[in-house]
CSV table of C-alpha atoms in Angstrom, one decimal:
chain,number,residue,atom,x,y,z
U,1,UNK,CA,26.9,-34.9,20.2
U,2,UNK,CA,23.7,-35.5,22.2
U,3,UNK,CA,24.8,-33.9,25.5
U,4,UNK,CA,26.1,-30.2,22.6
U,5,UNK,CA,22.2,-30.6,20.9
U,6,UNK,CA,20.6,-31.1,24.9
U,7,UNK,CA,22.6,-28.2,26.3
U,8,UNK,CA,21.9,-26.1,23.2
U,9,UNK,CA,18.2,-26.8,23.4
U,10,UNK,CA,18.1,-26.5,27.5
U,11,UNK,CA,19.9,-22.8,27.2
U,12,UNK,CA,17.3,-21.5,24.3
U,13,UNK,CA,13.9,-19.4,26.3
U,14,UNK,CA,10.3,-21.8,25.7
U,15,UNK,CA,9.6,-19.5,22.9
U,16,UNK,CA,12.8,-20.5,20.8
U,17,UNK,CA,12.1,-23.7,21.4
U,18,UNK,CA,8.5,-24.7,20.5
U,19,UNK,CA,9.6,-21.9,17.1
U,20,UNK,CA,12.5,-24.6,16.0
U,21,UNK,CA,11.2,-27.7,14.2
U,22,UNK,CA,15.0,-28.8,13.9
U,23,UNK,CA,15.9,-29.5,17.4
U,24,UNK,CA,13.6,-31.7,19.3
U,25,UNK,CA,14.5,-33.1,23.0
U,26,UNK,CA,16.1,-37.0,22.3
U,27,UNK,CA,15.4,-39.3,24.6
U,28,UNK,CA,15.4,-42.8,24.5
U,29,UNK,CA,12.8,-45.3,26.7
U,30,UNK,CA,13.6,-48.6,27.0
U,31,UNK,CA,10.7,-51.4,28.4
U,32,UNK,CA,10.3,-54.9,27.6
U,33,UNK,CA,13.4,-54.9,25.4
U,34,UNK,CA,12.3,-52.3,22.7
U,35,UNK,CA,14.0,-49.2,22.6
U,36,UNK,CA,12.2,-46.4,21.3
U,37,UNK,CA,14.4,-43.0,20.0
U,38,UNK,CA,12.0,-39.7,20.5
U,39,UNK,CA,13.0,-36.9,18.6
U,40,UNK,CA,15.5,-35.7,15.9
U,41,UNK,CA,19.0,-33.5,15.7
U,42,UNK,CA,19.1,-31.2,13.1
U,43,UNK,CA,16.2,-32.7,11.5
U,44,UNK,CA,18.1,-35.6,10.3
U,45,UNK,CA,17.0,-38.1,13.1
U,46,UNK,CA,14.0,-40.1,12.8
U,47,UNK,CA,11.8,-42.1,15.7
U,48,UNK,CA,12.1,-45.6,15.8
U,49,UNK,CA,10.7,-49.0,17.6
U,50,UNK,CA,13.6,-52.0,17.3
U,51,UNK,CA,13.3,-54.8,19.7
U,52,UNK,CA,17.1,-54.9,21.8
U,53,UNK,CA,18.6,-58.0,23.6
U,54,UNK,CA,18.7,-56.6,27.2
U,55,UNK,CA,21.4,-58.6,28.1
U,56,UNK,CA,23.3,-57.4,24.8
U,57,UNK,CA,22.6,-54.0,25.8
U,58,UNK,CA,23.4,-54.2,29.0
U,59,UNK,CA,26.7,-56.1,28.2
U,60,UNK,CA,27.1,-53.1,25.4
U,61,UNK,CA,26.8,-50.2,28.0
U,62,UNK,CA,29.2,-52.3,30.1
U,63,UNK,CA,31.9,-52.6,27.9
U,64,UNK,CA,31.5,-49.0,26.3
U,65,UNK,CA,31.0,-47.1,29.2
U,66,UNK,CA,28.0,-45.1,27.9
U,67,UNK,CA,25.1,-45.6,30.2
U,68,UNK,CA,22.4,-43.9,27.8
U,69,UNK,CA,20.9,-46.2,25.6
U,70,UNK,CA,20.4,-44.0,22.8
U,71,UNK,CA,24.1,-42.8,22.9
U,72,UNK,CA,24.7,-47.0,23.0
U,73,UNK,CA,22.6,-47.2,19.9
U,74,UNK,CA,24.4,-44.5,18.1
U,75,UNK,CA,27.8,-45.4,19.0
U,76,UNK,CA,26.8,-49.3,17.5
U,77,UNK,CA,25.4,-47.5,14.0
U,78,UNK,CA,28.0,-45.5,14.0
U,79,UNK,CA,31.0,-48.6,14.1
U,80,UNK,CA,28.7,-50.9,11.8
U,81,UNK,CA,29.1,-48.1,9.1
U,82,UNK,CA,32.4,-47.9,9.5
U,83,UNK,CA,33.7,-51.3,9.3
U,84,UNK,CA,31.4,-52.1,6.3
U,85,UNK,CA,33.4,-48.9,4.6
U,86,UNK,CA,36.5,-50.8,5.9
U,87,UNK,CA,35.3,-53.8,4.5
U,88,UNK,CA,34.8,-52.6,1.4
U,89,UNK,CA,38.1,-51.0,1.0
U,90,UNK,CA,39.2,-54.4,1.6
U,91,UNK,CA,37.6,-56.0,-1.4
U,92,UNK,CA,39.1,-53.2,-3.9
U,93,UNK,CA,42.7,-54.7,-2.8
U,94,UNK,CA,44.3,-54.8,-6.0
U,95,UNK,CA,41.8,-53.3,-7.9
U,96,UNK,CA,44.2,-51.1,-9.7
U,97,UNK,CA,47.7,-52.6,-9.7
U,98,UNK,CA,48.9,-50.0,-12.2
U,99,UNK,CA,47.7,-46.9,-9.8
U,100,UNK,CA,51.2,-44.7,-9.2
U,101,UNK,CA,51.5,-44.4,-5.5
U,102,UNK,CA,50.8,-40.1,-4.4
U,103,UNK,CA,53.9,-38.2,-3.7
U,104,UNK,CA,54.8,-38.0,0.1
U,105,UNK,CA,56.0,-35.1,2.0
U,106,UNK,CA,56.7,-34.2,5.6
U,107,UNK,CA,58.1,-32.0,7.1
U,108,UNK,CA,61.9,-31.7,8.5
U,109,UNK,CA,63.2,-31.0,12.2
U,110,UNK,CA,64.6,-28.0,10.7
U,111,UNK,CA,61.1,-26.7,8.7
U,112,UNK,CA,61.7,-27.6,4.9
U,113,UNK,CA,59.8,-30.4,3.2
U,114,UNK,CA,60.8,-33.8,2.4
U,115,UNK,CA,60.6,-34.6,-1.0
U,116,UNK,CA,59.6,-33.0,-4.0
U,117,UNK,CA,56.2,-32.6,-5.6
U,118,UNK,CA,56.3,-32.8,-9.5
């Protein structure tokens, strides 16, 4: 998503660019173990100081693959949210014994459905 808003914002003339509050160049710069996040994507980021374990981050960008700290970042925001959502799905387990299961369908080798809805 970073590299579609960077080449968007790198192909737009000087003009365009200083016009469009929206899109500001991200970047990331990382010294004595703080991160700090420039700039925002579709005006829905927001600059940030947090102190970051270099050896976690390094070991992070390691495992990952992704060698830009803000794409590191992301990617580690982006998974926390989504096994907390997992987690609580989880707790809702049996929540609603009664709930009648959704009619299924798929579809067959020969291009009819499986199954009925009612």
């Amino acid at each position: 998503m970073v590299n579609e808003v960077l080449n968007g914002w790198l192909k737009q003339s000087s003009r365009t660019r200083q016009k469009d509050a929206d899109v500001v160049r991200p970047h990331c710069h990382v010294s004595n173990g703080k991160c700090i996040l420039y700039g925002r994507l579709g005006g829905g980021g927001k600059r940030t100081t947090i102190t970051v374990d270099e050896k976690l981050l390094a070991e992070a960008k390691e495992f990952s693959g992704v060698e830009n700290t803000s794409d590191v970042i992301r990617r580690a925001l982006t998974l926390l949210v989504q096994h907390e959502a997992a987690q609580r799905l989880i707790m809702l387990g049996g929540s609603a014994p009664d709930l009648e299961a959704p009619p299924r369908r798929r579809w067959n080798p020969d291009g009819t459905w499986e199954g009925n809805p009612k």
